[in-house]
Amino acid sequence: MATAAPSLSFPRDIFAALSPSPFLLAHLSPDSPSTNPSRPNGRAPFEFRKPTINTGSLSHCSGSAVVRLGDTAVVCGVRGELLLASNIPNPPVLPTNLNSDREDDAENDASELSSLSLLVPNIELANGASPAHLPGSPPSTLAQSLTSRIRALLYSTQLLRARDLRIIYTPPPSEASGDDEPSEKEVKAYWALYIDIMFISLDGNALDVAWAAVVAALRDTLLPSAWWDEDAQNILCSPSVSDARSLRLRGLPMAVTFAVFKPTELLSEGEQDEENEEEKAWVLSDPDAFEEGLCKEVVTVVVDGSGGKRRMRRIEKRGGGVVGREVMKGLVRRADERWREWSQIDGLKA
Amino acid sequence: MTDRRRTNAPSGGTSAPVFVYPVKGADSLASQRPTRTRAPDELRKIFLKTGLVPSASGSAYLELSPPSAPPSKTLRPSRTSLKLTCAVHGPKPLPRSAPFSPHLILSTTVKFAPFATRARRGYIRDSTERDLGVHLETALRGVVLGERWPKSGVEVIVTVIEGEEDGWWGDSIVGGSSGAGGGGWGLMSVLAGAITVASAAIADAGIDCVDLVSGGVAAVVRDVDPKGKGNTEEGLQEGESLVLDPCPAEHKEMVAACVVGYLAGRDEITEVWMKGEAGGASDVLLDKAVYAAVASVSVVKEAVRESVEQKYKDVLGGGKGVFRGPQVPKEVEMTG
């Protein structure tokens, strides 16, 4: 197509819309070896967009965050509501020491939270964030898959402590039972956290931004101090900010997404005439919506480098076979570097 | 009922936290009610910005900020700020299945975010949200020159990120009232804001309009201590006053309120919604709502002018073409 017209007669955005794959390819393969390849959005293949985070701007939430990454913007609000223990159909078996805070409780915590489904994340895309998701229909496949991935991450990273969400009641020592035995503590209620994620604008890399918003909002969350009132037979809360406490999260896991652009599979058959040409593929960090539409293979790495330890929390890869062992190693390293960038931003800083 | 497409709440059901207050009597609590510090005919500051959703043909964000208050010591906000976003998608061809339409079909959606109000909202649009959508459509339909886009449709989507409250949270304890209309006063400000933000977004989308429409609210309120605030207009009863852009939390009782969608350039009203018992003052109330709309249209004009300057910067500056989206440093030659 381009051979017919050596001089470009279309504006670039029309060209991008008409033949997106050659457009991206032309950007990534520079004419001379001296110039560095760059993407249509002006970034180098391994360049990420710079995030900004703003927390605590919503007044009706226990915690909230607005995260912007280029043209993708997300609002996340966390709201705590009470789940009475008497309303739980099958209460989980609780550890003997309710105030225990050891690190190896993480797994028990996660199973306690998930069996009660105390974390309720939901993603709303159908509010005009992108033309592909218009209101008036049930959540799209993308929204459902994002919701389920965020939920899986919340439980598998063991971010939250069950102790922070329990409301414990110690009955006063009754006179009949004698005074030497301390009365049994019991969990009267739990905080259920509604985590609502709303996309204001969607331009690719939805998971990274949504996850960063969730983590920032949870870090911002203040739950009021609550106690069981025997007379009212209900949980009461103190309205004072000084009594409220924040959640103590375990670590700071961050998701980093890469997309793999492999042009040959997208070109029509007639254009694959040069068999001997080596297959080329580019790994693009932090893809935008245009690039996401052209990339089949996507890799998401969730890393946590907090506390001096570098841990990998999750790897997700689908849709192709370009990324092998060696490439993956490089991606994990890049994810680790990106984690450091995230952890330096206001709102996620330790 | 479970929704298989979303994460569901715990099966036991949850309840909003119940807060207790120190037993110092209702008087000390009543003193915590926010008061209106601006003049009766003064609007809250409006922040309006267009073009925040690049993939939409037009978009705008509106925020009504309350006067700066010291950081709150309680977890219950006494004042909230209205935050709205609006995205306009289209005009685009109607689907083949749709019947022929000689003009542009406008569909408006107003949706509250689950965290927008004091009580948590559901995910599916409820009747209030649908009602607001219809009001917004009425306000906009007369403004857009629909004949220029036959067989097309445009979506106007307003998302309420933070809504206006129907009253102060302490009202239920110290006894204030939501007034004659049975509550829902916050919706009036939300509608006025939605009209203003949608107008800016439609202008940003470049859809031809007869004029810029804007929303305005005025209300008849009864205050705790009237002390001569507000101008005593004819038709008002003892202790009542008229205010522009009311914030329901700041007043003891809302008596009546009125929203208009107003075309300042043509002196036309596209939408009126009056609520409560204004009695003989309903004409004055309507006039005041128009004043409020005139005041807010100046903000829309400014925002639209900025967006046009931004969009046609290249053309105005002698550049080559208009490319909405990230600016790139160099052109890439397309070969082979």
XYZ file of C-alpha atoms in Angstrom:
686
model
C 0.000 0.000 0.000
C 2.721 2.412 0.931
C 4.691 1.659 -2.230
C 2.066 3.379 -4.340
C 2.440 6.622 -2.490
C 5.969 7.438 -1.466
C 4.850 10.748 -0.068
C 2.304 10.466 2.634
C -0.963 12.080 1.716
C -3.016 11.104 4.733
C -2.741 12.740 8.106
C -1.144 10.383 10.567
C -4.241 9.676 12.621
C -6.128 8.568 9.491
C -3.248 6.319 8.583
C -3.251 4.874 12.075
C -6.941 4.118 11.763
C -6.706 2.622 8.258
C -3.745 0.326 8.696
C -2.780 0.268 12.326
C -0.286 -2.573 12.220
C 2.024 -1.188 9.485
C 1.715 2.188 11.169
C 3.061 0.826 14.427
C 5.664 -1.228 12.566
C 6.933 1.808 10.704
C 7.338 3.621 13.973
C 9.181 0.769 15.634
C 11.600 -0.005 12.791
C 13.549 3.164 12.153
C 15.061 3.899 8.750
C 18.601 4.301 9.968
C 20.222 2.276 12.708
C 21.328 5.436 14.455
C 17.840 6.578 15.384
C 16.142 4.830 18.234
C 12.801 3.177 17.613
C 9.879 5.022 19.116
C 6.202 4.292 19.446
C 3.455 6.404 17.868
C 2.816 7.977 21.264
C 6.405 9.222 21.370
C 7.639 6.791 23.985
C 10.545 4.396 23.573
C 9.499 0.709 23.617
C 10.500 0.285 27.234
C 9.291 3.625 28.466
C 6.432 3.785 30.941
C 4.029 6.628 31.434
C 4.460 8.705 34.523
C 1.757 8.099 37.118
C 0.215 10.644 39.461
C -1.818 9.781 42.539
C -4.174 11.889 44.573
C -5.695 10.423 47.723
C -8.527 11.262 50.041
C -10.546 13.471 47.732
C -13.902 11.720 48.168
C -15.753 12.650 51.321
C -18.165 9.725 51.546
C -15.480 7.050 51.436
C -13.310 5.584 54.147
C -10.463 5.877 51.685
C -10.108 6.981 48.107
C -7.565 7.562 45.395
C -7.414 9.005 41.904
C -4.660 7.564 39.752
C -3.679 8.938 36.361
C -1.340 7.212 33.989
C -1.157 9.182 30.784
C -4.687 9.320 29.483
C -5.980 6.532 31.694
C -7.614 7.881 34.831
C -9.238 5.869 37.591
C -11.106 6.767 40.769
C -11.225 4.189 43.517
C -13.337 4.508 46.637
C -13.200 2.155 49.604
C -16.156 2.042 51.880
C -16.401 0.019 55.064
C -19.704 -1.511 56.125
C -20.445 -3.873 58.969
C -21.201 -7.557 58.680
C -22.610 -8.908 61.920
C -21.233 -12.256 62.983
C -24.737 -13.429 63.780
C -25.613 -12.992 60.117
C -22.821 -15.199 58.842
C -24.288 -18.544 57.790
C -21.157 -20.656 58.290
C -18.697 -18.822 60.499
C -15.064 -19.708 59.804
C -12.909 -21.334 62.444
C -10.923 -18.557 64.056
C -7.373 -18.776 65.305
C -7.072 -19.136 69.041
C -5.274 -15.870 69.571
C -7.405 -13.175 67.992
C -4.822 -10.473 68.458
C -2.015 -12.408 66.898
C -0.162 -10.408 64.331
C 2.531 -12.692 63.070
C 3.538 -12.684 59.446
C 2.888 -16.398 58.966
C -0.792 -15.795 59.629
C -1.052 -14.325 56.183
C -2.486 -17.456 54.657
C -5.061 -17.966 57.390
C -6.028 -14.330 57.022
C -6.559 -14.624 53.311
C -8.700 -17.721 53.697
C -10.729 -16.072 56.443
C -11.334 -12.991 54.309
C -12.180 -14.941 51.206
C -14.498 -17.408 52.923
C -16.466 -14.444 54.264
C -15.980 -12.495 51.011
C -15.210 -9.364 52.985
C -13.557 -7.664 50.036
C -15.986 -6.585 47.350
C -14.111 -5.061 44.422
C -16.096 -3.954 41.397
C -15.017 -2.170 38.263
C -17.241 0.170 36.331
C -16.195 0.763 32.742
C -19.520 1.636 31.184
C -19.565 5.291 32.052
C -18.250 6.789 28.879
C -14.596 6.058 29.633
C -14.172 4.637 26.160
C -16.463 4.332 23.143
C -16.302 0.537 23.382
C -18.121 0.492 26.703
C -21.384 2.380 26.665
C -23.889 2.395 29.507
C -27.121 0.492 29.476
C -25.591 -2.951 29.198
C -24.332 -5.381 31.826
C -20.608 -5.264 32.660
C -18.555 -6.140 29.599
C -16.209 -9.089 29.439
C -13.278 -6.765 30.039
C -14.902 -5.288 33.149
C -15.717 -8.741 34.484
C -12.251 -10.081 33.858
C -10.627 -7.032 35.439
C -12.862 -7.360 38.486
C -11.975 -10.983 38.902
C -8.248 -10.329 38.475
C -8.314 -7.527 41.027
C -10.180 -9.764 43.450
C -7.732 -12.597 42.917
C -4.829 -10.210 43.499
C -6.370 -8.845 46.694
C -6.575 -12.320 48.167
C -3.412 -13.840 46.720
C -1.118 -10.970 47.708
C -2.497 -11.239 51.258
C -2.537 -7.494 51.426
C -5.024 -7.124 54.260
C -4.909 -8.428 57.781
C -7.983 -10.156 59.137
C -7.287 -8.580 62.503
C -7.869 -5.104 61.098
C -11.322 -6.101 59.939
C -12.478 -8.005 63.026
C -14.503 -6.300 65.727
C -13.817 -8.133 68.946
C -15.948 -8.113 72.044
C -14.763 -9.142 75.468
C -17.752 -9.869 77.699
C -17.466 -8.490 81.209
C -16.557 -11.198 83.705
C -19.770 -12.641 84.984
C -20.019 -13.178 88.717
C -21.411 -16.691 88.546
C -18.459 -18.199 86.714
C -15.892 -17.044 89.208
C -13.354 -14.288 88.757
C -10.088 -16.089 88.087
C -10.964 -17.056 84.524
C -10.690 -14.334 81.889
C -13.800 -14.159 79.775
C -13.721 -15.486 76.244
C -13.211 -12.955 73.485
C -15.496 -13.236 70.542
C -15.732 -11.693 67.124
C -19.003 -9.822 66.943
C -18.686 -8.352 63.491
C -16.433 -7.770 60.526
C -15.767 -4.780 58.358
C -16.638 -5.552 54.764
C -14.763 -3.352 52.334
C -16.577 -2.244 49.204
C -13.886 -1.310 46.736
C -15.433 0.479 43.787
C -13.223 1.311 40.863
C -14.499 3.756 38.307
C -12.722 4.543 35.082
C -12.968 8.183 34.087
C -10.932 7.673 30.974
C -9.487 4.503 29.503
C -6.394 4.508 27.335
C -4.866 1.098 27.808
C -3.249 -0.742 30.681
C -6.410 -0.860 32.762
C -5.163 -3.438 35.251
C -2.025 -1.593 36.377
C -3.897 1.621 37.006
C -6.881 -0.007 38.677
C -4.621 -2.015 40.958
C -2.521 1.015 41.866
C -5.746 2.878 42.676
C -6.933 0.030 44.892
C -3.648 -0.105 46.804
C -3.480 3.683 47.195
C -7.102 3.833 48.361
C -6.577 1.033 50.873
C -3.529 2.818 52.234
C -5.661 5.922 52.628
C -8.484 4.046 54.368
C -9.451 5.029 57.912
C -11.911 2.728 59.626
C -13.732 4.194 62.633
C -13.171 2.509 65.930
C -16.126 0.220 66.507
C -17.357 -1.802 69.460
C -20.214 -4.108 70.348
C -22.764 -2.437 72.546
C -24.545 -4.963 74.689
C -27.485 -2.651 75.407
C -28.077 -1.622 71.828
C -27.291 -5.142 70.612
C -25.468 -3.536 67.762
C -22.094 -2.279 66.680
C -21.486 1.393 67.400
C -18.745 3.536 65.953
C -16.929 6.612 67.110
C -17.071 9.541 64.704
C -13.745 10.962 65.778
C -10.817 10.800 63.382
C -8.311 10.410 66.214
C -9.949 7.117 67.273
C -9.996 5.750 63.770
C -7.229 3.534 62.567
C -5.796 2.813 59.201
C -5.297 -0.587 57.637
C -1.869 -2.093 57.949
C -1.167 -3.553 54.561
C 1.352 -6.280 53.932
C 3.870 -4.925 51.493
C 3.230 -2.914 48.383
C 2.593 -5.183 45.411
C 2.432 -3.396 42.063
C 1.313 -4.711 38.705
C 3.401 -4.004 35.621
C 2.072 -4.864 32.182
C 3.909 -5.417 28.894
C 2.459 -6.113 25.484
C 4.214 -7.950 22.675
C 3.845 -6.603 19.161
C 4.480 -9.211 16.487
C 3.622 -7.707 13.133
C 3.744 -10.780 10.876
C 0.712 -12.436 12.335
C -1.344 -9.346 11.695
C -0.319 -8.638 8.109
C -2.419 -10.218 5.417
C -0.974 -13.219 3.582
C 0.113 -11.388 0.458
C 2.526 -9.296 2.409
C 4.379 -12.186 3.974
C 6.273 -12.862 0.759
C 9.714 -12.498 2.194
C 9.958 -15.797 3.971
C 13.559 -15.397 4.929
C 13.042 -12.175 6.765
C 13.562 -12.876 10.404
C 10.534 -12.657 12.600
C 10.698 -9.609 14.712
C 8.748 -8.731 17.789
C 8.782 -5.800 20.148
C 7.935 -5.771 23.802
C 6.138 -2.563 24.684
C 5.918 -1.451 28.275
C 2.698 0.034 29.563
C 0.731 -0.228 26.292
C -1.883 2.364 25.417
C -5.262 1.550 23.891
C -4.005 1.718 20.291
C -1.144 -0.670 20.981
C -3.324 -3.009 23.048
C -5.544 -3.443 20.028
C -2.587 -4.743 17.996
C -0.877 -6.925 20.563
C -2.079 -10.424 21.267
C 0.494 -11.407 23.803
C 0.303 -9.652 27.146
C 2.480 -10.201 30.201
C 1.602 -8.881 33.635
C 4.104 -9.182 36.438
C 3.163 -8.303 39.997
C 6.193 -7.534 42.108
C 6.715 -6.303 45.619
C 10.010 -4.796 46.633
C 8.976 -3.330 49.950
C 11.077 -3.851 53.012
C 14.226 -4.462 51.003
C 13.030 -7.866 49.843
C 12.165 -8.317 46.197
C 9.342 -10.733 45.754
C 7.339 -11.784 42.774
C 3.665 -12.113 43.574
C 2.102 -13.102 40.310
C 2.930 -13.600 36.652
C 0.278 -13.666 34.013
C 1.031 -14.280 30.381
C -1.345 -15.071 27.598
C -1.839 -14.996 23.881
C 1.467 -15.914 22.264
C 4.870 -17.528 22.429
C 7.332 -14.723 21.874
C 8.290 -14.217 25.485
C 10.543 -17.053 26.467
C 12.601 -17.623 29.557
C 15.292 -15.082 28.755
C 12.891 -12.346 27.774
C 10.810 -13.034 30.850
C 13.843 -12.553 33.052
C 14.385 -9.165 31.498
C 10.745 -8.245 31.982
C 10.808 -9.160 35.642
C 13.870 -6.960 36.033
C 12.074 -4.119 34.322
C 9.028 -4.698 36.505
C 11.266 -4.401 39.506
C 12.604 -1.068 38.265
C 9.088 0.093 37.595
C 8.100 -0.901 41.125
C 10.717 1.505 42.425
C 9.173 4.282 40.342
C 5.715 3.523 41.728
C 6.963 3.381 45.286
C 8.443 6.875 45.021
C 5.139 8.537 44.222
C 3.138 10.471 46.769
C 0.328 8.255 47.932
C 2.323 5.052 47.733
C 5.476 6.228 49.454
C 6.229 4.414 52.660
C -30.144 -11.600 44.685
C -26.776 -12.399 43.323
C -25.328 -10.747 40.282
C -23.089 -13.178 38.497
C -21.298 -10.471 36.571
C -20.076 -8.570 39.618
C -18.483 -9.283 42.956
C -21.274 -9.717 45.451
C -21.473 -8.451 48.985
C -21.097 -10.962 51.830
C -24.151 -13.182 51.915
C -25.045 -12.146 55.448
C -25.695 -8.596 54.280
C -23.904 -5.535 55.573
C -25.075 -2.343 57.195
C -23.639 1.127 57.247
C -21.810 1.968 60.488
C -23.842 3.650 63.227
C -22.043 6.552 64.843
C -22.597 7.648 68.416
C -22.086 11.141 69.716
C -21.074 12.224 73.181
C -24.144 12.983 75.258
C -23.699 16.722 75.376
C -27.163 17.405 74.168
C -28.487 18.283 70.827
C -27.438 21.926 71.153
C -23.739 21.298 70.839
C -24.354 19.086 67.869
C -26.607 21.644 66.250
C -23.794 24.158 66.452
C -21.765 21.931 64.181
C -24.100 22.533 61.284
C -22.186 24.184 58.470
C -23.242 27.737 57.793
C -23.478 29.580 54.570
C -20.645 32.060 54.471
C -21.225 33.446 51.016
C -23.811 36.052 50.134
C -27.316 34.851 49.262
C -26.751 35.718 45.604
C -23.274 34.261 45.390
C -22.537 30.900 43.797
C -20.016 28.365 44.955
C -16.809 28.355 42.964
C -17.183 26.301 39.821
C -14.243 24.412 38.409
C -14.900 23.306 34.853
C -12.450 21.654 32.509
C -13.003 20.064 29.142
C -11.235 17.298 27.293
C -10.318 14.852 30.030
C -11.442 11.749 28.125
C -9.383 11.710 24.916
C -11.203 8.748 23.426
C -14.563 10.501 23.658
C -15.510 13.143 21.130
C -16.137 15.573 23.947
C -15.837 15.518 27.699
C -15.878 17.795 30.709
C -15.375 17.728 34.459
C -17.170 19.983 36.900
C -16.526 20.507 40.563
C -18.344 22.786 42.966
C -15.971 23.345 45.805
C -17.133 24.298 49.248
C -15.309 27.164 50.924
C -12.057 25.922 52.357
C -12.731 24.453 55.756
C -10.295 23.302 58.415
C -9.608 19.564 58.227
C -12.528 17.764 59.737
C -12.107 16.005 63.056
C -14.982 13.663 62.435
C -15.391 10.902 59.946
C -18.712 12.275 58.775
C -18.268 15.047 56.257
C -20.487 18.004 57.035
C -20.081 19.429 53.591
C -19.431 17.751 50.323
C -18.431 19.055 46.967
C -20.273 18.154 43.837
C -18.054 16.338 41.335
C -19.357 15.397 37.911
C -17.788 14.085 34.753
C -19.448 14.010 31.387
C -18.420 12.156 28.240
C -20.039 12.657 24.846
C -19.680 9.854 22.299
C -20.780 10.622 18.790
C -22.479 11.707 16.645
C -22.223 8.325 15.013
C -24.449 6.346 12.693
C -27.381 4.579 14.260
C -27.301 0.774 14.135
C -28.958 -0.792 11.102
C -31.752 -2.156 13.222
C -32.810 1.300 14.369
C -35.683 2.943 12.514
C -34.993 5.956 10.300
C -34.604 9.205 12.130
C -34.425 12.560 10.320
C -32.526 14.119 13.202
C -29.892 13.391 15.809
C -31.042 11.028 18.532
C -29.811 12.222 21.902
C -29.530 9.670 24.674
C -28.559 10.855 28.102
C -27.461 8.777 31.044
C -26.912 10.006 34.566
C -25.287 7.532 36.935
C -24.147 7.945 40.500
C -20.949 6.167 41.457
C -21.525 3.645 44.275
C -19.548 5.930 46.580
C -21.196 9.181 45.514
C -23.677 9.567 48.342
C -24.012 8.934 52.048
C -25.956 5.745 51.461
C -24.185 3.381 49.111
C -25.628 3.336 45.592
C -26.340 0.258 43.536
C -24.653 -0.607 40.274
C -27.797 -0.626 38.190
C -29.460 2.680 37.438
C -32.395 3.313 39.743
C -35.481 5.406 39.138
C -33.955 8.676 40.418
C -31.039 8.328 38.047
C -33.347 7.590 35.142
C -35.477 10.583 36.085
C -32.421 12.843 36.156
C -31.474 11.476 32.754
C -34.843 12.452 31.328
C -34.597 15.948 32.838
C -31.149 16.351 31.340
C -32.365 15.217 27.951
C -35.162 17.792 28.008
C -32.677 20.489 28.860
C -30.350 19.550 26.000
C -32.709 18.496 23.247
C -33.798 21.996 22.363
C -30.230 23.237 22.187
C -28.634 20.787 19.775
C -29.259 21.397 16.077
C -30.426 17.850 15.481
C -31.411 18.266 11.816
C -27.771 18.428 10.805
C -27.200 14.785 11.712
C -29.909 12.588 10.274
C -29.718 8.876 11.048
C -27.235 9.494 13.848
C -27.107 9.164 17.562
C -25.092 10.756 20.324
C -24.548 9.503 23.858
C -24.228 11.972 26.701
C -23.053 10.197 29.836
C -22.838 12.056 33.130
C -21.209 10.286 36.060
C -21.696 11.667 39.536
C -18.480 10.991 41.423
C -19.635 12.892 44.444
C -23.197 14.071 44.846
C -24.849 16.817 46.805
C -26.513 15.781 50.036
C -30.214 16.172 50.710
C -29.516 17.651 54.099
C -27.079 17.748 56.937
C -26.305 14.387 58.541
C -27.164 15.760 61.980
C -30.716 16.562 60.934
C -31.941 13.155 61.936
C -30.646 13.698 65.453
C -31.289 17.344 66.212
C -34.370 17.595 64.076
C -34.122 19.648 60.966
C -36.210 18.766 58.109
C -35.929 17.770 54.595
C -38.843 20.082 54.018
C -42.019 19.799 52.080
C -40.677 18.009 49.043
C -39.834 14.913 51.042
C -36.100 15.132 50.479
C -34.254 14.916 47.219
C -32.983 18.495 47.435
C -29.479 17.463 46.536
C -30.717 16.222 43.190
C -31.548 19.777 42.177
C -27.914 20.854 42.364
C -26.862 17.623 40.684
C -29.200 18.320 37.775
C -28.034 21.913 37.408
C -24.430 20.733 37.453
C -25.232 17.987 34.956
C -26.763 20.504 32.535
C -23.739 22.780 32.799
C -21.171 20.008 32.419
C -23.051 18.374 29.541
C -23.233 21.716 27.769
C -19.477 22.134 28.013
C -18.881 18.567 26.829
C -21.222 18.984 23.849
C -19.411 22.152 22.867
C -16.110 20.313 23.264
C -17.420 17.584 20.962
C -18.107 20.221 18.338
C -21.804 19.463 18.019
C -23.712 22.425 16.611
C -25.898 24.143 19.158
C -28.113 27.204 19.061
C -26.507 28.516 22.238
C -24.681 27.378 25.344
C -27.145 26.063 27.870
C -26.383 26.228 31.565
C -28.056 25.106 34.727
C -28.917 27.189 37.772
C -30.614 26.524 41.093
C -32.319 28.829 43.544
C -34.147 27.934 46.714
C -36.422 29.306 49.373
C -34.940 28.322 52.706
C -35.830 28.744 56.343
C -32.762 29.204 58.501
C -31.947 28.635 62.116
C -31.489 32.312 62.774
C -32.644 34.431 59.877
C -30.966 37.657 61.133
C -31.972 39.531 58.053
C -30.024 37.329 55.685
C -31.365 37.146 52.167
C -33.523 39.721 50.571
C -37.087 39.706 51.653
C -38.928 39.348 48.421
C -42.595 39.605 47.965
C -44.522 36.442 48.574
C -42.108 35.004 51.086
C -43.271 34.092 54.531
C -41.779 35.088 57.835
C -38.243 33.793 58.285
C -37.840 32.585 54.728
C -35.191 33.817 52.383
C -34.094 33.252 48.819
C -30.640 31.939 48.030
C -28.844 31.051 44.824
C -26.997 27.743 44.515
C -28.199 26.336 47.850
C -26.212 23.737 49.702
C -28.951 21.813 51.554
C -26.675 20.954 54.469
C -26.282 24.632 55.319
C -29.951 25.342 55.872
C -32.290 24.180 58.531
C -35.156 23.763 56.197
C -35.555 23.837 52.464
C -38.964 25.151 51.521
C -38.803 25.138 47.756
C -36.199 24.915 45.056
C -36.101 25.440 41.336
C -33.680 24.304 38.623
C -33.606 25.794 35.155
C -31.755 25.014 31.989
C -31.319 28.438 30.472
C -29.993 29.784 27.185
C -28.464 33.074 28.173
C -27.938 34.329 24.631
C -31.512 33.816 23.537
C -33.247 34.276 26.879
C -34.954 30.918 26.609
C -35.630 28.255 29.184
C -35.342 24.633 28.095
C -36.023 22.967 31.406
C -37.739 23.931 34.643
C -38.023 21.748 37.687
C -39.627 23.290 40.732
C -40.133 21.457 43.941
C -41.640 22.288 47.320
C -44.107 24.983 48.239
C -42.901 28.306 47.001
C -46.359 29.836 47.370
C -46.504 33.339 45.960
C -42.757 33.466 45.470
C -42.569 30.979 42.622
C -42.020 33.693 39.985
C -39.224 35.264 41.968
C -37.740 31.818 42.573
C -37.705 31.119 38.847
C -36.055 34.477 38.165
C -33.384 33.750 40.741
C -32.661 30.344 39.221
C -32.172 32.105 35.888
C -29.700 34.489 37.553
C -27.772 31.489 38.818
C -27.740 29.980 35.321
C -26.471 33.258 33.846
C -23.667 33.250 36.375
C -22.637 29.694 35.541
C -22.733 30.191 31.768
C -19.764 32.515 32.024
C -17.739 29.619 33.408
C -18.871 27.394 30.537
C -17.891 30.062 28.012
C -14.445 30.355 29.501
C -13.925 26.566 29.540
C -15.105 26.203 25.951
C -12.871 29.015 24.780
C -9.912 27.343 26.454
C -10.728 24.000 24.864
C -10.984 25.544 21.395
C -7.680 27.311 21.823
C -6.100 24.084 22.955
C -7.556 22.062 20.107
C -6.731 24.458 17.301
C -3.403 25.559 18.662
C -1.696 24.065 15.607
C -4.033 25.725 13.142
C -3.884 29.053 14.869
C -0.146 28.807 15.128
C 0.236 27.879 11.440
C 0.834 24.191 12.082
C -0.074 21.405 9.691
C -2.928 19.402 11.030
C -5.071 18.754 14.021
C -4.282 15.519 15.723
C -6.096 14.916 18.941
C -3.980 12.886 21.248
C -0.405 12.799 22.344
C 1.809 15.149 20.411
C 4.708 13.406 18.764
C 8.008 14.985 18.019
C 8.555 13.721 14.498
C 6.750 12.295 11.527
C 7.633 8.794 10.504
C 7.854 8.027 6.817
C 5.670 5.103 5.850
C 7.407 2.809 3.429
C 7.245 -0.800 2.390
